[in-house]
Amino acid sequence: MKLALQNTRWRHLKTLHIYKIVAFHKYFIEATNEPCVVYTREDGKDKRKWVRPLSEFMDGRFKRIFD
């Protein structure tokens, strides 16, 4: 089952910043072929895109925000 993560919002539990997933299952780590999450910060001026392996994103560093 594929998770519906695109456009969902997440809070980083250490920094408390809010991020939005902009791409999911479109990009992969070259060495491991592991799926990645591409996300951007929503609560500030920094609009860079960040990439993490899906397993790292889901390891408890982030908590999903349900509106």
Short mmCIF file of C-alpha atoms in Angstrom, two decimals, residues 17-19 40-50:
data_model
loop_
_atom_site.label_atom_id
_atom_site.label_comp_id
_atom_site.label_asym_id
_atom_site.label_seq_id
_atom_site.Cartn_x
_atom_site.Cartn_y
_atom_site.Cartn_z
CA HIS A 17 9.65 23.95 12.33
CA ILE A 18 6.79 22.96 10.04
CA TYR A 19 7.52 21.28 6.72
CA THR A 40 10.26 22.35 2.20
CA ARG A 41 9.83 24.56 5.22
CA GLU A 42 6.45 26.27 5.52
CA ASP A 43 6.94 28.51 8.55
CA GLY A 44 9.71 30.81 7.42
CA LYS A 45 11.55 32.46 4.57
CA ASP A 46 13.81 29.48 3.87
CA LYS A 47 12.17 27.77 0.89
CA ARG A 48 15.00 25.37 0.04
CA LYS A 49 14.07 21.81 -0.77
CA TRP A 50 15.38 19.07 1.52
#
